[in-house]
């Protein structure tokens, strides 16, 4: 008997509306988006359920132990957590060069339905992913996605170099002003 593989758009498979159950998720093993990494580079794979504190603690400890490069990768709903981990690590460890690559990776989801006699459907998806290299050693500044290290004590700039406007004081706080005659006025 021949195996039957059917590709459905993801919207046609709704596990909550039927007896379908995801049994296997495989990812295509594409080449790494950042070639030429050192053999002792630490690879941190961040997922949606990963704990930011744990990831940053592990990466910090390994850098303090002598690792020169750390690669953070995340896909789908884990992208924002990946970026958060990188930004916290850059704030805690001054002088890290960054190289960021955004790409799509292919995943296959195998579903099963106990009521079906035929083989389970396979759903192919393209999932957005991000790969961020942090390096103590200088990187090629001409490489797209490169960010130089932040100078110590300098707050990060807003996108486009615009300065953010400070928030107005809370109405609960009283503003005080020293007048020319030495009197202090209170304003709500």
Coordinates of N, CA, C and O in Angstrom, one line a residue:
X1 N 0.8 -1.2 0.0 CA 0.0 0.0 0.0 C 0.9 1.2 0.0 O 1.8 1.3 0.7
X2 N 0.5 2.2 -0.8 CA 1.3 3.4 -0.9 C 1.0 4.4 0.2 O -0.2 4.5 0.6
X3 N 2.0 5.1 0.6 CA 1.7 6.2 1.6 C 1.1 7.4 0.9 O 1.6 7.8 -0.2
X4 N 0.1 8.0 1.5 CA -0.5 9.1 1.0 C -0.2 10.3 1.8 O -0.5 10.4 3.0
X5 N 0.4 11.3 1.2 CA 0.8 12.6 1.9 C 0.0 13.7 1.2 O 0.1 13.9 0.0
X6 N -0.7 14.4 2.0 CA -1.5 15.5 1.5 C -1.1 16.8 2.2 O -0.9 16.8 3.4
X7 N -0.9 17.8 1.5 CA -0.6 19.1 2.1 C -1.9 20.0 2.1 O -2.5 20.1 1.1
X8 N -2.2 20.4 3.3 CA -3.4 21.3 3.5 C -2.9 22.7 3.9 O -1.9 22.8 4.6
X9 N -3.5 23.8 3.5 CA -3.2 25.0 4.2 C -3.5 24.9 5.7 O -4.4 24.2 6.1
X10 N -2.8 25.6 6.5 CA -2.9 25.5 7.9 C -4.3 25.9 8.4 O -4.8 25.4 9.4
X11 N -5.0 26.8 7.6 CA -6.3 27.2 8.0 C -7.3 26.1 7.9 O -8.4 26.1 8.5
X12 N -7.1 25.1 7.1 CA -8.0 24.0 6.9 C -7.9 23.0 8.0 O -8.8 22.2 8.1
X13 N -6.9 23.0 8.8 CA -6.8 22.1 9.9 C -7.0 22.8 11.2 O -6.2 23.6 11.6
X14 N -8.1 22.6 11.8 CA -8.4 23.1 13.0 C -8.6 22.1 14.1 O -9.6 21.4 14.2
X15 N -7.5 21.8 14.9 CA -7.6 20.7 15.9 C -8.8 20.8 16.8 O -9.3 19.8 17.3
X16 N -9.2 22.0 17.2 CA -10.3 22.2 18.1 C -11.6 21.8 17.5 O -12.5 21.5 18.2
X17 N -11.7 21.9 16.2 CA -13.0 21.6 15.6 C -13.1 20.2 15.1 O -14.1 19.8 14.5
X18 N -12.1 19.4 15.2 CA -12.2 18.0 14.8 C -11.3 17.2 15.7 O -10.9 17.6 16.8
X19 N -11.1 15.9 15.3 CA -10.3 15.0 16.1 C -8.9 15.0 15.7 O -8.1 14.1 16.1
X20 N -8.4 16.0 15.0 CA -7.0 16.0 14.6 C -6.1 16.3 15.7 O -6.5 17.1 16.6
X21 N -5.0 15.7 15.7 CA -4.0 15.9 16.8 C -2.6 16.0 16.2 O -2.2 15.1 15.3
X22 N -1.8 17.0 16.5 CA -0.5 17.1 16.0 C 0.4 16.1 16.7 O 0.5 16.1 17.9
X23 N 1.1 15.3 15.9 CA 1.9 14.2 16.5 C 3.4 14.4 16.3 O 4.2 13.9 17.0
X24 N 3.8 15.2 15.3 CA 5.2 15.4 15.0 C 5.4 16.8 14.3 O 4.6 17.2 13.4
X25 N 6.4 17.5 14.8 CA 6.8 18.8 14.2 C 8.3 18.7 13.8 O 9.1 18.5 14.7
X26 N 8.6 18.8 12.5 CA 10.0 18.7 12.1 C 10.3 20.0 11.4 O 9.5 20.6 10.7
X27 N 11.6 20.4 11.5 CA 12.0 21.6 10.9 C 13.1 21.3 9.9 O 13.9 20.3 10.1
X28 N 13.0 22.0 8.8 CA 14.1 21.8 7.7 C 15.4 22.2 8.3 O 15.5 23.2 9.0
X29 N 16.4 21.5 7.9 CA 17.8 21.8 8.4 C 18.5 22.7 7.4 O 19.4 22.2 6.7
X30 N 18.1 23.9 7.3 CA 18.7 24.8 6.4 C 20.1 25.2 6.9 O 20.4 25.0 8.0
X31 N 20.9 25.8 6.0 CA 22.2 26.2 6.4 C 22.0 27.4 7.4 O 21.0 28.1 7.3
X32 N 23.0 27.6 8.2 CA 22.9 28.7 9.2 C 23.0 30.0 8.5 O 23.8 30.2 7.6
X33 N 22.1 31.0 8.9 CA 22.1 32.3 8.2 C 23.4 33.1 8.5 O 23.6 34.1 7.8
X34 N 24.2 32.7 9.5 CA 25.4 33.5 9.8 C 26.6 32.5 9.6 O 26.8 31.6 10.5
X35 N 27.2 32.5 8.4 CA 28.3 31.5 8.2 C 29.6 31.9 8.9 O 29.8 33.1 9.3
X36 N 30.5 31.0 9.0 CA 31.8 31.2 9.5 C 31.9 31.5 11.0 O 32.8 32.2 11.5
X37 N 31.0 30.8 11.8 CA 31.1 31.0 13.2 C 32.2 30.1 13.8 O 32.6 29.1 13.3
X38 N 32.8 30.6 14.9 CA 33.8 29.8 15.6 C 33.3 28.5 16.1 O 32.1 28.4 16.4
X39 N 34.1 27.5 16.2 CA 33.6 26.2 16.6 C 33.1 26.2 18.1 O 32.2 25.4 18.4
X40 N 33.6 27.0 18.9 CA 33.1 27.0 20.3 C 32.0 28.1 20.6 O 31.9 28.5 21.7
X41 N 31.3 28.5 19.5 CA 30.2 29.5 19.7 C 29.1 28.8 20.5 O 28.7 27.7 20.2
X42 N 28.5 29.6 21.4 CA 27.4 29.1 22.2 C 26.1 29.4 21.4 O 25.9 30.5 20.9
X43 N 25.3 28.3 21.2 CA 24.0 28.5 20.5 C 22.9 28.4 21.5 O 22.7 27.4 22.2
X44 N 22.1 29.5 21.6 CA 21.0 29.5 22.5 C 19.7 29.5 21.6 O 19.5 30.5 20.9
X45 N 18.9 28.5 21.7 CA 17.6 28.4 21.0 C 16.5 28.8 21.9 O 16.2 28.2 22.9
X46 N 15.9 30.0 21.6 CA 14.9 30.5 22.5 C 13.5 30.2 21.9 O 13.2 30.3 20.7
X47 N 12.6 29.6 22.8 CA 11.3 29.2 22.4 C 10.3 30.1 23.1 O 10.6 30.8 24.0
X48 N 9.0 29.9 22.7 CA 8.0 30.7 23.3 C 7.9 30.5 24.8 O 7.6 31.4 25.6
X49 N 8.1 29.3 25.3 CA 8.1 29.0 26.7 C 9.4 29.1 27.5 O 9.4 28.8 28.7
X50 N 10.4 29.6 26.8 CA 11.7 29.7 27.5 C 11.6 30.8 28.6 O 10.9 31.8 28.4
X51 N 12.4 30.7 29.6 CA 12.5 31.7 30.7 C 13.7 32.6 30.4 O 14.8 32.2 30.3
X52 N 13.3 33.9 30.2 CA 14.3 34.9 29.9 C 15.4 34.9 30.9 O 16.6 35.0 30.6
X53 N 15.1 34.9 32.2 CA 16.1 35.0 33.3 C 17.1 33.8 33.1 O 18.3 34.0 33.2
X54 N 16.6 32.6 32.8 CA 17.5 31.5 32.7 C 18.4 31.6 31.5 O 19.6 31.3 31.6
X55 N 17.9 32.0 30.4 CA 18.7 32.1 29.2 C 19.8 33.2 29.3 O 20.9 32.9 29.0
X56 N 19.4 34.3 29.9 CA 20.4 35.4 30.1 C 21.5 35.0 31.1 O 22.7 35.2 30.9
X57 N 21.1 34.3 32.1 CA 22.0 33.8 33.2 C 23.0 32.8 32.6 O 24.2 32.9 32.8
X58 N 22.5 31.9 31.7 CA 23.4 30.9 31.1 C 24.4 31.6 30.2 O 25.6 31.3 30.2
X59 N 23.9 32.5 29.3 CA 24.8 33.2 28.3 C 25.8 34.0 29.0 O 27.0 34.0 28.7
X60 N 25.4 34.7 30.1 CA 26.3 35.6 30.9 C 27.4 34.7 31.5 O 28.6 35.1 31.4
X61 N 27.0 33.6 32.1 CA 28.0 32.7 32.7 C 29.0 32.2 31.7 O 30.2 32.1 32.0
X62 N 28.5 31.8 30.5 CA 29.4 31.2 29.5 C 30.4 32.3 28.9 O 31.5 32.0 28.7
X63 N 29.9 33.5 28.8 CA 30.7 34.6 28.3 C 31.8 34.9 29.3 O 33.0 35.1 29.0
X64 N 31.4 34.9 30.6 CA 32.4 35.1 31.7 C 33.4 34.0 31.8 O 34.5 34.2 32.3
X65 N 33.0 32.8 31.3 CA 34.0 31.7 31.3 C 34.9 31.7 30.1 O 35.7 30.7 30.0
X66 N 34.7 32.6 29.2 CA 35.7 32.7 28.0 C 35.1 32.5 26.7 O 35.8 32.6 25.7
X67 N 33.8 32.2 26.5 CA 33.2 32.1 25.2 C 33.2 33.5 24.6 O 32.9 34.5 25.2
X68 N 33.6 33.6 23.3 CA 33.7 34.9 22.6 C 32.5 35.3 21.8 O 32.3 36.4 21.5
X69 N 31.6 34.2 21.4 CA 30.5 34.5 20.6 C 29.3 33.7 21.1 O 29.4 32.5 21.5
X70 N 28.1 34.3 21.0 CA 26.8 33.7 21.4 C 25.8 33.9 20.3 O 25.7 35.1 19.8
X71 N 25.2 32.9 19.8 CA 24.1 33.0 18.8 C 22.8 32.7 19.4 O 22.6 31.6 20.0
X72 N 21.8 33.6 19.3 CA 20.5 33.4 19.8 C 19.6 33.2 18.6 O 19.7 34.0 17.6
X73 N 18.8 32.1 18.6 CA 17.9 31.9 17.5 C 16.5 31.7 18.1 O 16.3 31.1 19.2
X74 N 15.5 32.2 17.3 CA 14.1 32.0 17.7 C 13.2 32.1 16.5 O 13.6 32.7 15.5
X75 N 12.1 31.4 16.6 CA 11.2 31.5 15.5 C 9.7 31.6 16.0 O 9.4 31.3 17.1
X76 N 8.9 32.0 15.1 CA 7.5 32.2 15.4 C 7.2 33.1 16.6 O 7.7 34.2 16.6
X77 N 6.5 32.6 17.6 CA 6.2 33.4 18.8 C 7.4 33.6 19.7 O 7.3 34.3 20.7
X78 N 8.5 32.9 19.4 CA 9.7 33.1 20.2 C 10.6 34.2 19.8 O 11.6 34.5 20.4
X79 N 10.2 34.9 18.7 CA 11.1 36.0 18.2 C 11.2 37.1 19.2 O 12.3 37.6 19.5
X80 N 10.1 37.6 19.7 CA 10.2 38.7 20.7 C 11.0 38.4 21.9 O 11.7 39.2 22.4
X81 N 10.8 37.1 22.4 CA 11.6 36.7 23.6 C 13.1 36.6 23.2 O 14.0 37.0 24.1
X82 N 13.4 36.2 22.0 CA 14.8 36.2 21.6 C 15.4 37.6 21.6 O 16.5 37.8 22.1
X83 N 14.7 38.5 21.0 CA 15.2 39.9 21.0 C 15.3 40.5 22.4 O 16.3 41.2 22.7
X84 N 14.4 40.2 23.3 CA 14.5 40.6 24.7 C 15.7 40.1 25.4 O 16.4 40.8 26.1
X85 N 16.0 38.8 25.2 CA 17.2 38.2 25.8 C 18.5 38.9 25.3 O 19.4 39.2 26.1
X86 N 18.5 39.2 24.0 CA 19.7 39.8 23.4 C 19.9 41.3 24.0 O 21.0 41.7 24.4
X87 N 18.8 42.0 24.1 CA 18.9 43.4 24.6 C 19.3 43.4 26.1 O 20.0 44.3 26.5
X88 N 18.8 42.5 26.9 CA 19.2 42.4 28.3 C 20.6 42.1 28.4 O 21.4 42.7 29.2
X89 N 21.1 41.1 27.6 CA 22.5 40.8 27.7 C 23.4 41.9 27.2 O 24.5 42.2 27.8
X90 N 23.0 42.6 26.2 CA 23.8 43.8 25.7 C 23.9 44.9 26.8 O 24.9 45.6 26.9
X91 N 22.8 45.1 27.5 CA 22.8 46.1 28.5 C 23.7 45.7 29.7 O 24.3 46.5 30.3
X92 N 23.7 44.4 30.0 CA 24.4 43.9 31.2 C 25.9 43.8 30.8 O 26.8 43.9 31.7
X93 N 26.3 43.5 29.6 CA 27.7 43.3 29.2 C 28.0 44.3 28.1 O 27.6 44.1 26.9
X94 N 28.7 45.3 28.5 CA 29.0 46.4 27.5 C 30.1 45.9 26.5 O 31.0 45.2 26.9
X95 N 30.0 46.4 25.3 CA 31.0 46.2 24.3 C 30.7 45.0 23.4 O 31.6 44.6 22.7
X96 N 29.5 44.5 23.3 CA 29.2 43.4 22.4 C 28.8 43.9 21.1 O 27.9 44.8 20.9
X97 N 29.4 43.3 20.0 CA 29.0 43.6 18.6 C 27.8 42.7 18.3 O 27.7 41.6 18.8
X98 N 26.9 43.2 17.4 CA 25.7 42.4 17.1 C 25.6 42.3 15.6 O 25.8 43.2 14.9
X99 N 25.1 41.1 15.2 CA 24.8 40.8 13.8 C 23.5 40.1 13.8 O 23.3 39.1 14.4
X100 N 22.5 40.7 13.1 CA 21.1 40.2 13.1 C 20.7 39.8 11.7 O 20.9 40.5 10.8
X101 N 20.1 38.6 11.6 CA 19.6 38.1 10.3 C 18.1 37.6 10.6 O 17.9 36.8 11.5
X102 N 17.3 38.0 9.7 CA 15.9 37.6 9.7 C 15.6 36.7 8.5 O 16.1 37.0 7.4
X103 N 14.9 35.6 8.6 CA 14.7 34.7 7.5 C 13.5 33.8 7.8 O 12.8 34.0 8.8
X104 N 13.1 33.0 6.9 CA 12.0 32.0 7.0 C 12.6 30.6 7.1 O 13.5 30.3 6.4
X105 N 12.0 29.8 7.9 CA 12.4 28.4 7.9 C 11.1 27.5 7.7 O 10.0 27.9 8.0
X106 N 11.4 26.4 7.1 CA 10.3 25.5 6.7 C 10.0 24.5 7.9 O 11.0 23.9 8.4
X107 N 8.8 24.3 8.2 CA 8.4 23.2 9.2 C 7.4 22.3 8.6 O 6.6 22.8 7.7
X108 N 7.4 21.1 9.0 CA 6.4 20.1 8.6 C 5.7 19.7 9.9 O 6.3 19.3 10.8
X109 N 4.3 19.7 9.9 CA 3.5 19.2 11.0 C 2.8 18.0 10.5 O 2.1 18.0 9.5
X110 N 3.0 16.9 11.3 CA 2.2 15.7 11.0 C 1.0 15.6 11.9 O 1.2 15.7 13.1
X111 N -0.1 15.4 11.3 CA -1.4 15.3 12.1 C -1.9 13.9 12.0 O -1.7 13.2 11.0
X112 N -2.7 13.5 13.0 CA -3.4 12.2 12.9 C -4.8 12.4 13.4 O -5.1 13.2 14.2
X113 N -5.6 11.5 12.8 CA -7.0 11.4 13.3 C -7.3 9.9 13.4 O -7.2 9.2 12.5
X114 N -7.7 9.5 14.6 CA -7.9 8.1 14.9 C -9.0 7.5 14.0 O -9.0 6.3 13.8
X115 N -9.9 8.3 13.5 CA -11.0 7.8 12.7 C -10.6 7.6 11.2 O -11.3 6.9 10.5
X116 N -9.4 8.1 10.8 CA -9.0 7.9 9.4 C -8.2 6.6 9.2 O -7.4 6.3 10.1
X117 N -8.4 6.0 8.1 CA -7.6 4.8 7.8 C -6.3 5.2 7.1 O -5.3 4.5 7.2
X118 N -6.4 6.2 6.4 CA -5.3 6.7 5.5 C -4.2 7.3 6.4 O -4.4 7.6 7.6
X119 N -3.1 7.6 5.8 CA -2.0 8.2 6.5 C -2.4 9.7 6.9 O -3.3 10.3 6.3
X120 N -1.7 10.2 7.9 CA -2.0 11.5 8.4 C -1.6 12.6 7.4 O -0.6 12.4 6.7
X121 N -2.3 13.7 7.4 CA -1.9 14.8 6.6 C -0.6 15.5 7.1 O -0.4 15.5 8.3
X122 N 0.2 16.0 6.2 CA 1.4 16.8 6.5 C 1.2 18.2 6.1 O 0.8 18.5 5.0
X123 N 1.4 19.1 7.0 CA 1.2 20.6 6.7 C 2.6 21.2 6.7 O 3.4 21.1 7.6
X124 N 2.9 21.8 5.6 CA 4.2 22.6 5.4 C 3.9 24.0 5.7 O 3.0 24.6 5.2
X125 N 4.8 24.6 6.6 CA 4.6 26.0 6.9 C 6.0 26.7 6.7 O 7.0 26.1 6.9
X126 N 5.9 28.0 6.4 CA 7.1 28.9 6.4 C 6.9 29.8 7.7 O 6.0 30.5 7.8
X127 N 7.9 29.7 8.6 CA 7.8 30.4 9.9 C 8.9 31.4 9.9 O 10.0 31.1 9.6
X128 N 8.5 32.7 10.3 CA 9.6 33.7 10.4 C 10.5 33.3 11.6 O 10.1 32.7 12.6
X129 N 11.8 33.6 11.4 CA 12.8 33.3 12.4 C 13.8 34.4 12.4 O 14.0 35.2 11.5
X130 N 14.6 34.5 13.5 CA 15.6 35.5 13.7 C 16.9 34.8 14.3 O 16.7 33.8 15.0
X131 N 18.0 35.3 13.8 CA 19.3 34.7 14.3 C 20.1 36.0 14.7 O 20.4 36.8 13.8
X132 N 20.6 36.0 15.9 CA 21.3 37.2 16.4 C 22.7 36.7 17.0 O 22.7 35.9 17.9
X133 N 23.7 37.2 16.4 CA 25.1 36.9 16.9 C 25.6 38.0 17.8 O 25.6 39.2 17.3
X134 N 26.0 37.7 19.0 CA 26.7 38.7 19.9 C 28.1 38.2 20.0 O 28.4 37.1 20.2
X135 N 29.0 39.2 19.8 CA 30.4 38.8 19.8 C 31.3 39.9 20.5 O 31.0 41.1 20.4
X136 N 32.2 39.4 21.3 CA 33.1 40.2 22.0 C 34.1 40.8 21.0 O 34.5 41.9 21.0
X137 N 34.5 39.9 20.0 CA 35.4 40.3 18.9 C 34.7 41.2 17.9 O 33.5 41.0 17.6
X138 N 35.4 42.2 17.3 CA 34.7 43.0 16.3 C 34.2 42.2 15.1 O 34.8 41.1 14.7
X139 N 33.1 42.6 14.5 CA 32.5 41.9 13.3 C 32.6 42.9 12.2 O 33.0 44.1 12.3
X140 N 32.3 42.4 11.0 CA 32.4 43.2 9.8 C 31.3 44.3 9.8 O 30.1 44.0 9.7
X141 N 31.6 45.6 9.9 CA 30.6 46.6 10.0 C 29.9 46.8 8.6 O 28.8 47.4 8.6
X142 N 30.4 46.3 7.5 CA 29.7 46.4 6.2 C 28.6 45.3 6.1 O 27.8 45.4 5.1
X143 N 28.6 44.3 6.9 CA 27.6 43.2 6.8 C 26.2 43.8 7.2 O 26.0 44.4 8.2
X144 N 25.2 43.5 6.3 CA 23.9 43.9 6.6 C 23.4 43.3 7.9 O 23.6 42.1 8.2
X145 N 22.8 44.2 8.8 CA 22.3 43.7 10.1 C 23.3 43.9 11.2 O 23.1 43.5 12.4
X146 N 24.5 44.6 10.9 CA 25.5 44.8 12.0 C 25.1 46.0 12.8 O 24.6 47.0 12.3
X147 N 25.3 45.9 14.2 CA 25.2 47.0 15.1 C 26.4 47.1 16.0 O 26.8 46.1 16.6
X148 N 27.0 48.2 16.0 CA 28.2 48.4 16.8 C 27.9 48.4 18.3 O 26.7 48.6 18.7
X149 N 28.9 48.1 19.2 CA 28.6 48.2 20.6 C 28.1 49.5 21.1 O 28.5 50.5 20.5
X150 N 27.3 49.5 22.1 CA 26.8 50.8 22.7 C 27.9 51.3 23.6 O 28.5 50.5 24.3
X151 N 28.1 52.6 23.5 CA 29.1 53.2 24.4 C 28.7 53.1 25.9 O 27.5 53.2 26.1
X152 N 29.6 52.9 26.8 CA 29.2 52.8 28.2 C 28.5 54.1 28.7 O 29.0 55.1 28.4
X153 N 27.4 53.9 29.4 CA 26.8 55.1 30.0 C 25.9 55.9 29.1 O 25.3 56.8 29.5
X154 N 25.8 55.5 27.8 CA 25.0 56.2 26.8 C 23.7 55.4 26.7 O 23.7 54.2 26.3
X155 N 22.6 56.1 26.9 CA 21.3 55.4 26.7 C 21.1 55.1 25.2 O 21.5 55.8 24.4
X156 N 20.4 54.0 24.9 CA 20.1 53.6 23.5 C 19.2 54.7 22.9 O 18.3 55.2 23.5
X157 N 19.5 54.9 21.6 CA 18.6 55.9 20.9 C 17.4 55.3 20.4 O 17.3 54.1 20.1
X158 N 16.4 56.1 20.2 CA 15.1 55.7 19.5 C 15.4 55.4 18.1 O 16.3 56.0 17.5
X159 N 14.5 54.6 17.4 CA 14.7 54.4 15.9 C 14.7 55.7 15.2 O 14.0 56.6 15.5
X160 N 15.6 55.8 14.2 CA 15.7 57.0 13.4 C 16.5 58.2 14.1 O 16.5 59.3 13.6
X161 N 17.0 57.9 15.3 CA 17.8 58.9 16.0 C 16.9 60.0 16.6 O 17.4 61.0 17.1
X162 N 15.6 59.8 16.7 CA 14.7 60.7 17.3 C 14.8 60.6 18.8 O 14.9 59.5 19.4
X163 N 14.7 61.7 19.5 CA 14.7 61.7 21.0 C 13.3 61.5 21.5 O 12.3 62.0 20.9
X164 N 13.1 60.7 22.5 CA 11.8 60.5 23.1 C 11.4 61.7 23.9 O 12.3 62.3 24.6
X165 N 10.2 62.0 24.0 CA 9.7 63.1 24.8 C 9.4 62.5 26.2 O 8.7 61.5 26.3
X166 N 9.9 63.2 27.2 CA 9.6 62.7 28.6 C 8.2 62.7 28.9 O 7.4 63.6 28.5
X167 N 7.7 61.7 29.6 CA 6.3 61.7 30.0 C 6.0 62.8 31.0 O 6.8 63.2 31.8
X168 N 4.7 63.3 30.9 CA 4.3 64.3 31.8 C 4.1 63.7 33.2 O 3.8 62.6 33.3
X169 N 4.3 64.5 34.2 CA 4.2 64.0 35.5 C 2.8 63.6 35.8 O 1.8 64.1 35.3
X170 N 2.7 62.6 36.7 CA 1.4 62.1 37.1 C 0.6 63.2 37.8 O 1.1 64.0 38.5
X171 N -0.8 63.2 37.6 CA -1.6 64.2 38.3 C -1.5 64.0 39.9 O -1.8 64.9 40.6
X172 N -1.0 62.9 40.3 CA -0.9 62.6 41.8 C 0.3 63.4 42.4 O 0.3 63.6 43.5
X173 N 1.3 63.7 41.5 CA 2.5 64.3 42.0 C 2.3 65.9 41.9 O 1.7 66.4 40.9
X174 N 2.8 66.6 42.8 CA 2.8 68.0 42.8 C 4.0 68.6 42.2 O 5.1 68.2 42.6
X175 N 3.9 69.5 41.3 CA 5.0 70.2 40.7 C 5.3 71.4 41.6 O 4.4 72.1 41.9
X176 N 6.6 71.6 41.9 CA 7.0 72.8 42.7 C 7.9 73.6 41.9 O 8.8 73.1 41.1
X177 N 7.8 74.9 42.0 CA 8.6 75.9 41.2 C 9.1 77.0 42.2 O 8.3 77.5 43.0
X178 N 10.3 77.3 42.1 CA 10.9 78.3 42.9 C 10.8 79.6 42.1 O 11.2 79.8 41.0
X179 N 10.1 80.6 42.8 CA 9.8 81.9 42.2 C 11.0 82.8 42.4 O 11.9 82.6 43.2
X180 N 11.0 83.9 41.7 CA 12.1 84.9 41.8 C 12.2 85.5 43.2 O 13.3 85.8 43.6
X181 N 11.1 85.6 43.9 CA 11.2 86.2 45.2 C 11.5 85.2 46.3 O 11.4 85.5 47.5
X182 N 11.9 83.9 45.9 CA 12.2 82.9 46.9 C 11.0 82.1 47.4 O 11.2 81.2 48.2
X183 N 9.8 82.4 47.0 CA 8.7 81.6 47.4 C 8.6 80.3 46.6 O 9.0 80.3 45.4
X184 N 8.0 79.3 47.2 CA 7.8 78.0 46.5 C 6.3 77.9 46.2 O 5.5 78.0 47.1
X185 N 6.0 77.7 44.9 CA 4.6 77.5 44.5 C 4.4 76.1 44.2 O 5.2 75.4 43.7
X186 N 3.2 75.6 44.6 CA 2.8 74.2 44.3 C 1.7 74.2 43.3 O 0.8 75.0 43.4
X187 N 1.8 73.3 42.3 CA 0.8 73.2 41.3 C 0.5 71.7 41.2 O 1.3 70.8 41.3
X188 N -0.8 71.5 40.9 CA -1.2 70.1 40.7 C -1.1 69.7 39.2 O -1.3 70.4 38.4

